[in-house]
PDB file of C-alpha atoms in Angstrom:
ATOM      1  CA  MET A 230       0.273  28.654 -12.326  1.00  0.00           C
ATOM      2  CA  ILE A 231       2.335  26.579 -14.851  1.00  0.00           C
ATOM      3  CA  ALA A 232       5.653  28.228 -15.282  1.00  0.00           C
ATOM      4  CA  PRO A 233       6.420  30.133 -18.565  1.00  0.00           C
ATOM      5  CA  ARG A 234       6.984  27.784 -21.462  1.00  0.00           C
ATOM      6  CA  ARG A 235      10.430  28.779 -21.696  1.00  0.00           C
ATOM      7  CA  PHE A 236      11.520  27.115 -18.472  1.00  0.00           C
ATOM      8  CA  LEU A 237       9.518  23.648 -19.564  1.00  0.00           C
ATOM      9  CA  PRO A 238      11.683  21.566 -21.662  1.00  0.00           C
ATOM     10  CA  SER A 239       9.948  19.144 -24.232  1.00  0.00           C
ATOM     11  CA  ILE A 240       9.358  15.629 -23.264  1.00  0.00           C
ATOM     12  CA  PRO A 241      11.792  14.113 -25.704  1.00  0.00           C
ATOM     13  CA  SER A 242      14.740  15.985 -24.348  1.00  0.00           C
ATOM     14  CA  LEU A 243      13.728  14.727 -20.689  1.00  0.00           C
ATOM     15  CA  LEU A 244      13.322  11.357 -21.807  1.00  0.00           C
ATOM     16  CA  ALA A 245      16.911  11.545 -23.709  1.00  0.00           C
ATOM     17  CA  LEU A 246      18.255  12.706 -20.052  1.00  0.00           C
ATOM     18  CA  GLU A 247      16.379  10.109 -17.971  1.00  0.00           C
ATOM     19  CA  ALA A 248      17.700   7.331 -20.148  1.00  0.00           C
ATOM     20  CA  VAL A 249      21.320   8.343 -20.530  1.00  0.00           C
ATOM     21  CA  ASP A 250      21.311   8.820 -16.445  1.00  0.00           C
ATOM     22  CA  ARG A 251      20.197   5.293 -16.296  1.00  0.00           C
ATOM     23  CA  LEU A 252      21.842   3.528 -18.842  1.00  0.00           C
ATOM     24  CA  GLY A 253      25.109   5.381 -19.016  1.00  0.00           C
ATOM     25  CA  SER A 254      25.565   6.225 -22.559  1.00  0.00           C
ATOM     26  CA  ALA A 255      23.913   7.890 -25.797  1.00  0.00           C
ATOM     27  CA  THR A 256      24.130   4.897 -27.570  1.00  0.00           C
ATOM     28  CA  ALA A 257      21.806   2.724 -25.033  1.00  0.00           C
ATOM     29  CA  ALA A 258      19.886   5.501 -24.522  1.00  0.00           C
ATOM     30  CA  GLY A 259      19.079   5.983 -28.242  1.00  0.00           C
ATOM     31  CA  GLN A 260      18.417   1.977 -28.752  1.00  0.00           C
ATOM     32  CA  GLU A 261      15.959   2.283 -26.163  1.00  0.00           C
ATOM     33  CA  LEU A 262      14.267   5.420 -27.255  1.00  0.00           C
ATOM     34  CA  SER A 263      14.538   4.353 -31.032  1.00  0.00           C
ATOM     35  CA  LEU A 264      16.690   7.427 -31.917  1.00  0.00           C
ATOM     36  CA  THR A 265      19.936   7.520 -33.401  1.00  0.00           C
ATOM     37  CA  HIS A 266      23.202   8.630 -31.035  1.00  0.00           C
ATOM     38  CA  SER A 267      23.367  11.814 -32.541  1.00  0.00           C
ATOM     39  CA  ALA A 268      19.562  12.620 -32.136  1.00  0.00           C
ATOM     40  CA  VAL A 269      20.037  11.983 -28.401  1.00  0.00           C
ATOM     41  CA  SER A 270      23.304  14.283 -28.107  1.00  0.00           C
ATOM     42  CA  ARG A 271      20.694  17.202 -29.990  1.00  0.00           C
ATOM     43  CA  GLN A 272      18.373  16.764 -27.365  1.00  0.00           C
ATOM     44  CA  LEU A 273      20.863  17.093 -24.561  1.00  0.00           C
ATOM     45  CA  LYS A 274      22.359  19.912 -25.988  1.00  0.00           C
ATOM     46  CA  VAL A 275      18.912  21.556 -26.779  1.00  0.00           C
ATOM     47  CA  LEU A 276      18.239  20.770 -22.939  1.00  0.00           C
ATOM     48  CA  GLU A 277      21.542  22.105 -21.613  1.00  0.00           C
ATOM     49  CA  GLY A 278      21.113  25.351 -23.627  1.00  0.00           C
ATOM     50  CA  GLN A 279      17.662  25.865 -22.505  1.00  0.00           C
ATOM     51  CA  LEU A 280      18.406  25.510 -18.865  1.00  0.00           C
ATOM     52  CA  GLY A 281      21.779  27.178 -19.271  1.00  0.00           C
ATOM     53  CA  VAL A 282      23.659  24.533 -16.783  1.00  0.00           C
ATOM     54  CA  THR A 283      25.841  21.713 -17.832  1.00  0.00           C
ATOM     55  CA  LEU A 284      24.196  18.386 -17.237  1.00  0.00           C
ATOM     56  CA  LEU A 285      26.725  15.983 -18.541  1.00  0.00           C
ATOM     57  CA  VAL A 286      30.182  15.314 -19.127  1.00  0.00           C
ATOM     58  CA  ARG A 287      32.272  12.723 -21.454  1.00  0.00           C
ATOM     59  CA  GLU A 288      34.058  10.064 -19.419  1.00  0.00           C
ATOM     60  CA  GLY A 289      35.847   7.672 -21.679  1.00  0.00           C
ATOM     61  CA  LYS A 290      33.267   6.363 -24.269  1.00  0.00           C
ATOM     62  CA  GLY A 291      30.468   7.116 -21.747  1.00  0.00           C
ATOM     63  CA  LEU A 292      28.502  10.004 -20.327  1.00  0.00           C
ATOM     64  CA  ALA A 293      28.395  10.838 -16.645  1.00  0.00           C
ATOM     65  CA  LEU A 294      26.026  13.292 -15.154  1.00  0.00           C
ATOM     66  CA  THR A 295      27.244  16.294 -13.302  1.00  0.00           C
ATOM     67  CA  PRO A 296      25.917  16.833  -9.690  1.00  0.00           C
ATOM     68  CA  ALA A 297      23.353  19.425 -10.907  1.00  0.00           C
ATOM     69  CA  GLY A 298      22.495  17.164 -13.845  1.00  0.00           C
ATOM     70  CA  ALA A 299      22.037  14.185 -11.576  1.00  0.00           C
ATOM     71  CA  SER A 300      19.740  16.094  -9.250  1.00  0.00           C
ATOM     72  CA  TYR A 301      17.772  17.167 -12.263  1.00  0.00           C
ATOM     73  CA  ALA A 302      17.633  13.526 -13.587  1.00  0.00           C
ATOM     74  CA  ARG A 303      15.948  12.484 -10.384  1.00  0.00           C
ATOM     75  CA  SER A 304      13.484  15.227 -10.650  1.00  0.00           C
ATOM     76  CA  VAL A 305      12.732  14.501 -14.119  1.00  0.00           C
ATOM     77  CA  ARG A 306      12.262  10.606 -13.498  1.00  0.00           C
ATOM     78  CA  ASP A 307       9.967  11.519 -10.666  1.00  0.00           C
ATOM     79  CA  CYS A 308       7.900  13.875 -12.895  1.00  0.00           C
ATOM     80  CA  LEU A 309       7.875  11.372 -16.040  1.00  0.00           C
ATOM     81  CA  ALA A 310       6.634   8.607 -13.806  1.00  0.00           C
ATOM     82  CA  ASP A 311       3.437  10.786 -12.487  1.00  0.00           C
ATOM     83  CA  LEU A 312       2.921  11.740 -15.966  1.00  0.00           C
ATOM     84  CA  ALA A 313       2.726   7.988 -17.118  1.00  0.00           C
ATOM     85  CA  GLN A 314       0.768   7.241 -14.048  1.00  0.00           C
ATOM     86  CA  ALA A 315      -1.709   9.749 -14.665  1.00  0.00           C
ATOM     87  CA  SER A 316      -2.153   9.035 -18.078  1.00  0.00           C
ATOM     88  CA  LEU A 317      -2.710   5.240 -17.374  1.00  0.00           C
ATOM     89  CA  ARG A 318      -5.180   5.949 -14.916  1.00  0.00           C
ATOM     90  CA  LEU A 319      -7.083   8.232 -17.389  1.00  0.00           C
ATOM     91  CA  ARG A 320      -6.734   5.360 -20.077  1.00  0.00           C
ATOM     92  CA  ALA A 321      -8.226   2.875 -17.673  1.00  0.00           C
ATOM     93  CA  SER A 322     -10.825   4.791 -16.252  1.00  0.00           C
ATOM     94  CA  GLY A 323     -11.867   6.901 -19.808  1.00  0.00           C
ATOM     95  CA  PRO A 324     -14.819   9.500 -18.854  1.00  0.00           C
ATOM     96  CA  ARG A 325     -15.607   7.948 -15.480  1.00  0.00           C
ATOM     97  CA  ASP A 326     -14.542   9.357 -12.266  1.00  0.00           C
ATOM     98  CA  SER A 327     -11.885   7.290 -10.435  1.00  0.00           C
ATOM     99  CA  LEU A 328     -10.622   6.771  -6.973  1.00  0.00           C
ATOM    100  CA  SER A 329      -7.099   5.338  -6.128  1.00  0.00           C
ATOM    101  CA  LEU A 330      -6.614   3.513  -2.887  1.00  0.00           C
ATOM    102  CA  ALA A 331      -3.635   2.276  -0.974  1.00  0.00           C
ATOM    103  CA  LEU A 332      -4.595  -0.837   0.978  1.00  0.00           C
ATOM    104  CA  PRO A 333      -2.736  -3.306   3.164  1.00  0.00           C
ATOM    105  CA  PRO A 334      -2.848  -6.841   1.179  1.00  0.00           C
ATOM    106  CA  SER A 335      -4.779  -9.339   3.184  1.00  0.00           C
ATOM    107  CA  PHE A 336      -7.015  -6.155   4.750  1.00  0.00           C
ATOM    108  CA  GLY A 337      -7.773  -4.964   1.154  1.00  0.00           C
ATOM    109  CA  LEU A 338      -8.730  -8.114   0.004  1.00  0.00           C
ATOM    110  CA  TYR A 339     -10.820  -9.750   2.508  1.00  0.00           C
ATOM    111  CA  TRP A 340     -12.419  -6.748   4.449  1.00  0.00           C
ATOM    112  CA  MET A 341     -12.319  -3.963   2.254  1.00  0.00           C
ATOM    113  CA  GLY A 342     -12.806  -5.946  -0.863  1.00  0.00           C
ATOM    114  CA  PRO A 343     -16.176  -6.996  -0.378  1.00  0.00           C
ATOM    115  CA  ARG A 344     -17.225  -3.713   0.910  1.00  0.00           C
ATOM    116  CA  LEU A 345     -15.577  -1.965  -2.239  1.00  0.00           C
ATOM    117  CA  HIS A 346     -17.553  -4.406  -4.479  1.00  0.00           C
ATOM    118  CA  ALA A 347     -20.806  -3.277  -2.519  1.00  0.00           C
ATOM    119  CA  PHE A 348     -19.673   0.634  -3.013  1.00  0.00           C
ATOM    120  CA  LEU A 349     -19.462   0.123  -6.704  1.00  0.00           C
ATOM    121  CA  ARG A 350     -22.631  -1.311  -7.039  1.00  0.00           C
ATOM    122  CA  ALA A 351     -24.232   1.436  -5.365  1.00  0.00           C
ATOM    123  CA  HIS A 352     -22.009   3.822  -7.832  1.00  0.00           C
ATOM    124  CA  PRO A 353     -21.578   2.122 -10.823  1.00  0.00           C
ATOM    125  CA  ASP A 354     -20.252   5.193 -12.836  1.00  0.00           C
ATOM    126  CA  LEU A 355     -17.110   4.975 -10.541  1.00  0.00           C
ATOM    127  CA  LEU A 356     -13.806   3.115 -10.724  1.00  0.00           C
ATOM    128  CA  VAL A 357     -11.602   2.448  -7.667  1.00  0.00           C
ATOM    129  CA  ASN A 358      -7.977   1.681  -8.371  1.00  0.00           C
ATOM    130  CA  GLN A 359      -6.237  -0.091  -5.720  1.00  0.00           C
ATOM    131  CA  SER A 360      -2.450  -0.422  -4.957  1.00  0.00           C
ATOM    132  CA  THR A 361      -0.698  -2.503  -1.948  1.00  0.00           C
ATOM    133  CA  ARG A 362       0.709  -0.450   0.797  1.00  0.00           C
ATOM    134  CA  SER A 363       1.344  -1.545   4.239  1.00  0.00           C
ATOM    135  CA  ALA A 364       3.240   1.367   5.915  1.00  0.00           C
ATOM    136  CA  PRO A 365       2.809   5.309   6.024  1.00  0.00           C
ATOM    137  CA  PHE A 366       3.951   7.243   2.787  1.00  0.00           C
ATOM    138  CA  ASP A 367       3.892  10.871   1.520  1.00  0.00           C
ATOM    139  CA  PHE A 368       0.638  11.741  -0.034  1.00  0.00           C
ATOM    140  CA  ALA A 369       2.592  14.480  -1.951  1.00  0.00           C
ATOM    141  CA  ARG A 370       4.798  11.940  -3.649  1.00  0.00           C
ATOM    142  CA  GLU A 371       2.318   8.860  -4.150  1.00  0.00           C
ATOM    143  CA  LYS A 372      -0.718  10.138  -5.934  1.00  0.00           C
ATOM    144  CA  PHE A 373      -3.338   8.225  -3.842  1.00  0.00           C
ATOM    145  CA  ASP A 374      -6.551   9.955  -2.613  1.00  0.00           C
ATOM    146  CA  ALA A 375      -6.583   7.686   0.202  1.00  0.00           C
ATOM    147  CA  ALA A 376      -5.316   4.873   2.405  1.00  0.00           C
ATOM    148  CA  VAL A 377      -6.158   2.321   5.049  1.00  0.00           C
ATOM    149  CA  HIS A 378      -3.691   2.700   8.151  1.00  0.00           C
ATOM    150  CA  TYR A 379      -3.383   0.343  10.664  1.00  0.00           C
ATOM    151  CA  GLY A 380      -2.087   0.952  14.149  1.00  0.00           C
ATOM    152  CA  PRO A 381      -2.100   4.340  16.532  1.00  0.00           C
ATOM    153  CA  GLU A 382      -2.695   7.465  14.669  1.00  0.00           C
ATOM    154  CA  ASP A 383       0.818   8.449  14.137  1.00  0.00           C
ATOM    155  CA  TRP A 384       0.550   8.950  10.399  1.00  0.00           C
ATOM    156  CA  PRO A 385       1.031  12.977   9.873  1.00  0.00           C
ATOM    157  CA  GLY A 386      -1.052  15.308   8.027  1.00  0.00           C
ATOM    158  CA  VAL A 387      -4.087  12.886   7.464  1.00  0.00           C
ATOM    159  CA  HIS A 388      -7.805  12.689   8.426  1.00  0.00           C
ATOM    160  CA  TYR A 389      -8.827   9.456  10.110  1.00  0.00           C
ATOM    161  CA  LEU A 390     -11.698   7.693   9.711  1.00  0.00           C
ATOM    162  CA  PRO A 391     -12.036   4.607  12.061  1.00  0.00           C
ATOM    163  CA  LEU A 392     -13.223   1.452  10.426  1.00  0.00           C
ATOM    164  CA  THR A 393     -12.748  -1.630  12.709  1.00  0.00           C
ATOM    165  CA  ARG A 394     -10.469  -3.130  15.407  1.00  0.00           C
ATOM    166  CA  GLU A 395      -8.192  -6.058  14.414  1.00  0.00           C
ATOM    167  CA  ARG A 396      -9.869  -9.346  16.096  1.00  0.00           C
ATOM    168  CA  VAL A 397      -7.284 -12.243  16.058  1.00  0.00           C
ATOM    169  CA  ILE A 398      -7.982 -16.171  16.352  1.00  0.00           C
ATOM    170  CA  PRO A 399      -5.209 -18.830  16.512  1.00  0.00           C
ATOM    171  CA  MET A 400      -5.736 -21.032  13.532  1.00  0.00           C
ATOM    172  CA  ALA A 401      -4.204 -24.480  12.472  1.00  0.00           C
ATOM    173  CA  ALA A 402      -4.471 -27.246   9.920  1.00  0.00           C
ATOM    174  CA  PRO A 403      -7.541 -29.262  10.794  1.00  0.00           C
ATOM    175  CA  ALA A 404      -5.359 -32.602  11.078  1.00  0.00           C
ATOM    176  CA  ARG A 405      -3.619 -30.783  14.138  1.00  0.00           C
ATOM    177  CA  LEU A 406      -6.742 -30.213  15.689  1.00  0.00           C
ATOM    178  CA  ALA A 407      -7.958 -33.919  15.779  1.00  0.00           C
ATOM    179  CA  GLY A 408      -9.218 -33.340  19.412  1.00  0.00           C
ATOM    180  CA  GLY A 409     -10.836 -30.206  18.940  1.00  0.00           C
ATOM    181  CA  PRO A 410      -9.722 -26.807  20.066  1.00  0.00           C
ATOM    182  CA  LEU A 411      -6.856 -26.401  22.446  1.00  0.00           C
ATOM    183  CA  THR A 412      -6.338 -24.526  25.690  1.00  0.00           C
ATOM    184  CA  PRO A 413      -4.136 -22.015  26.122  1.00  0.00           C
ATOM    185  CA  GLU A 414      -1.417 -23.992  27.989  1.00  0.00           C
ATOM    186  CA  ALA A 415      -1.800 -26.677  25.147  1.00  0.00           C
ATOM    187  CA  LEU A 416      -1.506 -24.133  22.297  1.00  0.00           C
ATOM    188  CA  ARG A 417       2.034 -22.874  23.934  1.00  0.00           C
ATOM    189  CA  ALA A 418       3.497 -25.940  23.375  1.00  0.00           C
ATOM    190  CA  GLU A 419       2.630 -25.872  19.453  1.00  0.00           C
ATOM    191  CA  PRO A 420       5.121 -24.446  16.794  1.00  0.00           C
ATOM    192  CA  LEU A 421       3.829 -21.025  16.431  1.00  0.00           C
ATOM    193  CA  LEU A 422       4.050 -18.739  13.349  1.00  0.00           C
ATOM    194  CA  HIS A 423       4.978 -15.175  13.604  1.00  0.00           C
ATOM    195  CA  LEU A 424       4.428 -11.999  11.376  1.00  0.00           C
ATOM    196  CA  ASP A 425       6.993  -9.365  11.044  1.00  0.00           C
ATOM    197  CA  SER A 426       4.741  -6.369  11.339  1.00  0.00           C
ATOM    198  CA  ARG A 427       3.008  -7.828  14.381  1.00  0.00           C
ATOM    199  CA  PRO A 428       6.027  -8.426  17.003  1.00  0.00           C
ATOM    200  CA  GLY A 429       5.005  -9.429  20.203  1.00  0.00           C
ATOM    201  CA  ALA A 430       1.410 -10.507  18.847  1.00  0.00           C
ATOM    202  CA  TRP A 431       1.516 -14.192  20.297  1.00  0.00           C
ATOM    203  CA  GLU A 432       2.990 -12.753  23.543  1.00  0.00           C
ATOM    204  CA  ASP A 433       0.026 -10.563  23.905  1.00  0.00           C
ATOM    205  CA  TRP A 434      -2.214 -13.093  23.369  1.00  0.00           C
ATOM    206  CA  PHE A 435      -1.053 -15.730  26.104  1.00  0.00           C
ATOM    207  CA  ALA A 436      -0.596 -12.544  28.437  1.00  0.00           C
ATOM    208  CA  HIS A 437      -4.459 -11.679  27.812  1.00  0.00           C
ATOM    209  CA  HIS A 438      -5.231 -15.347  28.912  1.00  0.00           C
ATOM    210  CA  GLY A 439      -2.745 -15.294  31.943  1.00  0.00           C
ATOM    211  CA  ILE A 440      -0.075 -17.414  30.689  1.00  0.00           C
ATOM    212  CA  GLU A 441       3.772 -16.122  30.643  1.00  0.00           C
ATOM    213  CA  ALA A 442       4.943 -16.893  26.979  1.00  0.00           C
ATOM    214  CA  GLY A 443       8.483 -16.570  27.508  1.00  0.00           C
ATOM    215  CA  GLN A 444      10.690 -16.255  24.486  1.00  0.00           C
ATOM    216  CA  LEU A 445       9.119 -17.533  21.632  1.00  0.00           C
ATOM    217  CA  ARG A 446      10.456 -18.804  18.391  1.00  0.00           C
ATOM    218  CA  GLY A 447       9.177 -19.778  14.987  1.00  0.00           C
ATOM    219  CA  MET A 448       9.024 -19.260  11.289  1.00  0.00           C
ATOM    220  CA  LEU A 449       8.370 -15.510  10.445  1.00  0.00           C
ATOM    221  CA  PHE A 450       6.399 -13.851   7.696  1.00  0.00           C
ATOM    222  CA  ASP A 451       5.760 -10.604   6.020  1.00  0.00           C
ATOM    223  CA  GLN A 452       2.161 -11.220   5.017  1.00  0.00           C
ATOM    224  CA  PHE A 453      -0.575 -12.683   6.677  1.00  0.00           C
ATOM    225  CA  THR A 454      -1.732 -14.771   3.507  1.00  0.00           C
ATOM    226  CA  THR A 455       1.664 -16.613   3.479  1.00  0.00           C
ATOM    227  CA  MET A 456       1.297 -17.384   6.949  1.00  0.00           C
ATOM    228  CA  ALA A 457      -2.032 -18.615   6.341  1.00  0.00           C
ATOM    229  CA  GLU A 458      -0.430 -21.081   3.669  1.00  0.00           C
ATOM    230  CA  ALA A 459       1.944 -22.314   5.934  1.00  0.00           C
ATOM    231  CA  ALA A 460      -0.326 -22.925   8.676  1.00  0.00           C
ATOM    232  CA  ALA A 461      -2.294 -24.651   6.259  1.00  0.00           C
ATOM    233  CA  ALA A 462       0.369 -26.661   5.057  1.00  0.00           C
ATOM    234  CA  GLY A 463       0.832 -28.026   8.873  1.00  0.00           C
ATOM    235  CA  PHE A 464       3.953 -26.076   9.755  1.00  0.00           C
ATOM    236  CA  GLY A 465       2.095 -24.394  12.887  1.00  0.00           C
ATOM    237  CA  LEU A 466      -0.220 -22.354  14.337  1.00  0.00           C
ATOM    238  CA  ALA A 467      -1.068 -18.668  12.892  1.00  0.00           C
ATOM    239  CA  LEU A 468      -2.582 -15.608  14.673  1.00  0.00           C
ATOM    240  CA  LEU A 469      -4.745 -14.236  12.212  1.00  0.00           C
ATOM    241  CA  PRO A 470      -7.376 -11.441  11.931  1.00  0.00           C
ATOM    242  CA  ASP A 471     -10.843 -12.844  12.038  1.00  0.00           C
ATOM    243  CA  TYR A 472     -11.387 -11.376   8.164  1.00  0.00           C
ATOM    244  CA  LEU A 473      -8.882 -13.925   7.213  1.00  0.00           C
ATOM    245  CA  ALA A 474      -9.362 -16.714   9.473  1.00  0.00           C
ATOM    246  CA  GLN A 475     -13.322 -16.929   8.938  1.00  0.00           C
ATOM    247  CA  ALA A 476     -12.447 -17.026   5.024  1.00  0.00           C
ATOM    248  CA  GLU A 477      -9.830 -19.967   5.515  1.00  0.00           C
ATOM    249  CA  GLU A 478     -12.443 -21.667   7.934  1.00  0.00           C
ATOM    250  CA  ALA A 479     -15.039 -21.447   5.084  1.00  0.00           C
ATOM    251  CA  ARG A 480     -12.973 -23.097   2.933  1.00  0.00           C
ATOM    252  CA  GLY A 481     -12.120 -25.948   5.243  1.00  0.00           C
ATOM    253  CA  ARG A 482      -8.317 -25.220   5.026  1.00  0.00           C
ATOM    254  CA  LEU A 483      -7.807 -24.154   8.594  1.00  0.00           C
ATOM    255  CA  ALA A 484      -9.872 -24.679  11.972  1.00  0.00           C
ATOM    256  CA  ARG A 485     -10.029 -22.561  15.018  1.00  0.00           C
ATOM    257  CA  ALA A 486      -7.197 -23.515  17.510  1.00  0.00           C
ATOM    258  CA  TYR A 487      -9.083 -21.671  20.006  1.00  0.00           C
ATOM    259  CA  PRO A 488     -12.817 -20.880  19.517  1.00  0.00           C
ATOM    260  CA  ALA A 489     -12.777 -17.204  20.710  1.00  0.00           C
ATOM    261  CA  PRO A 490     -11.268 -14.254  18.991  1.00  0.00           C
ATOM    262  CA  LEU A 491      -9.317 -11.650  20.791  1.00  0.00           C
ATOM    263  CA  ALA A 492     -10.073  -7.677  20.073  1.00  0.00           C
ATOM    264  CA  LEU A 493      -6.701  -5.438  19.929  1.00  0.00           C
ATOM    265  CA  GLU A 494      -6.688  -1.839  20.587  1.00  0.00           C
ATOM    266  CA  ASP A 495      -5.228  -0.918  17.614  1.00  0.00           C
ATOM    267  CA  ARG A 496      -7.589  -0.609  14.574  1.00  0.00           C
ATOM    268  CA  TYR A 497      -7.953  -0.054  10.950  1.00  0.00           C
ATOM    269  CA  ALA A 498      -8.833   3.529   9.779  1.00  0.00           C
ATOM    270  CA  LEU A 499      -9.536   5.357   6.218  1.00  0.00           C
ATOM    271  CA  VAL A 500      -6.571   7.996   5.998  1.00  0.00           C
ATOM    272  CA  TRP A 501      -6.525  11.143   3.369  1.00  0.00           C
ATOM    273  CA  PRO A 502      -4.632  14.010   3.497  1.00  0.00           C
ATOM    274  CA  ARG A 503      -5.444  17.088   5.264  1.00  0.00           C
ATOM    275  CA  HIS A 504      -3.802  19.541   2.655  1.00  0.00           C
ATOM    276  CA  SER A 505      -6.142  18.973  -0.031  1.00  0.00           C
ATOM    277  CA  THR A 506      -9.773  18.955  -0.446  1.00  0.00           C
ATOM    278  CA  PRO A 507     -11.184  15.274  -0.928  1.00  0.00           C
ATOM    279  CA  LYS A 508     -12.482  14.706  -4.298  1.00  0.00           C
ATOM    280  CA  PRO A 509     -16.240  13.877  -5.046  1.00  0.00           C
ATOM    281  CA  ALA A 510     -15.393  10.088  -5.661  1.00  0.00           C
ATOM    282  CA  LEU A 511     -13.764   9.999  -1.855  1.00  0.00           C
ATOM    283  CA  ARG A 512     -16.697  11.921  -0.336  1.00  0.00           C
ATOM    284  CA  LEU A 513     -18.904   9.332  -1.565  1.00  0.00           C
ATOM    285  CA  LEU A 514     -16.784   6.477  -0.066  1.00  0.00           C
ATOM    286  CA  ILE A 515     -16.356   8.112   3.344  1.00  0.00           C
ATOM    287  CA  ASP A 516     -20.387   8.779   3.235  1.00  0.00           C
ATOM    288  CA  TRP A 517     -21.112   5.235   2.091  1.00  0.00           C
ATOM    289  CA  LEU A 518     -19.011   3.605   4.620  1.00  0.00           C
ATOM    290  CA  ARG A 519     -20.496   5.819   7.663  1.00  0.00           C
ATOM    291  CA  ALA A 520     -23.940   5.153   6.335  1.00  0.00           C
ATOM    292  CA  GLU A 521     -23.448   1.146   5.648  1.00  0.00           C
ATOM    293  CA  GLY A 522     -21.941   1.090   9.352  1.00  0.00           C
ATOM    294  CA  ALA A 523     -18.638  -0.242   7.795  1.00  0.00           C
ATOM    295  CA  ALA A 524     -16.899   2.517   9.776  1.00  0.00           C
ATOM    296  CA  GLU A 525     -16.824   2.031  13.667  1.00  0.00           C
ATOM    297  CA  GLU A 526     -18.358   4.799  16.057  1.00  0.00           C
ATOM    298  CA  GLY A 527     -16.333   7.626  16.510  1.00  0.00           C
ATOM    299  CA  PRO A 528     -15.626  11.300  15.678  1.00  0.00           C
ATOM    300  CA  GLY A 529     -13.998  10.247  12.240  1.00  0.00           C
ATOM    301  CA  ALA A 530     -12.715  13.447  10.781  1.00  0.00           C
ATOM    302  CA  PRO A 531     -14.384  16.303   8.784  1.00  0.00           C
ATOM    303  CA  LEU A 532     -14.912  17.048   5.301  1.00  0.00           C
TER     304      LEU A 532
END
């Protein structure tokens, strides 16, 4: 149940508080909100009177929030951001049902993307909104229906639907491989590119092939796609997931420095919060992934 109206300040007064907190003065807040200085001050006085708490104090020529006001302003900013996002999603989707997904960038583009296209062809009345996220977050604060997670099942409070294991392939610019694919020993002598979210990936690859890698050094990247760009430019060899490696291979930008992919223990999974019932659009996606065989065999998670 929503609180009684007497506890719900008006949107203009909340906008005034948020702007003063961020900009430091009623004058600057008024310029941003297209209000006069006195109009902003009136909004703040109404808000303080409604709440019965002093929110701001004057400091020199500006305004400063009291500790209570600063805490309240943070909550107000979060609420206004949620309201703006909800309005944007509604405006974009119109009468159609929508689904908001958080996806790792490369996986979302090269693996999940084609499957979402097929899903939407099967359900043309739906919209799927996508944002980039590479690490677990709080579903209660970020308004996503589901996300894709890579790694062990260490995201608390979520259901898991396994999707696929990561399979990696050493890739290089074709000019580096004039003599064809390399042996693991020859590959060890090449400059190697590294991803900061996959520490030890090359060491594990060499260990699987019976080689003591030692201390590996090289350029460091935060995304598979930028690492692939560096490999295509000839800076070194990149250990790429097969969905990206195959796409780069088809474009002729990269070639396999070693022919066989290596399947890793960790996998990608679709996750969604346990504390809420999946909306109909999410149920459709989960059922579709299972029916199309996009999800790996396994117990999955209940609906």
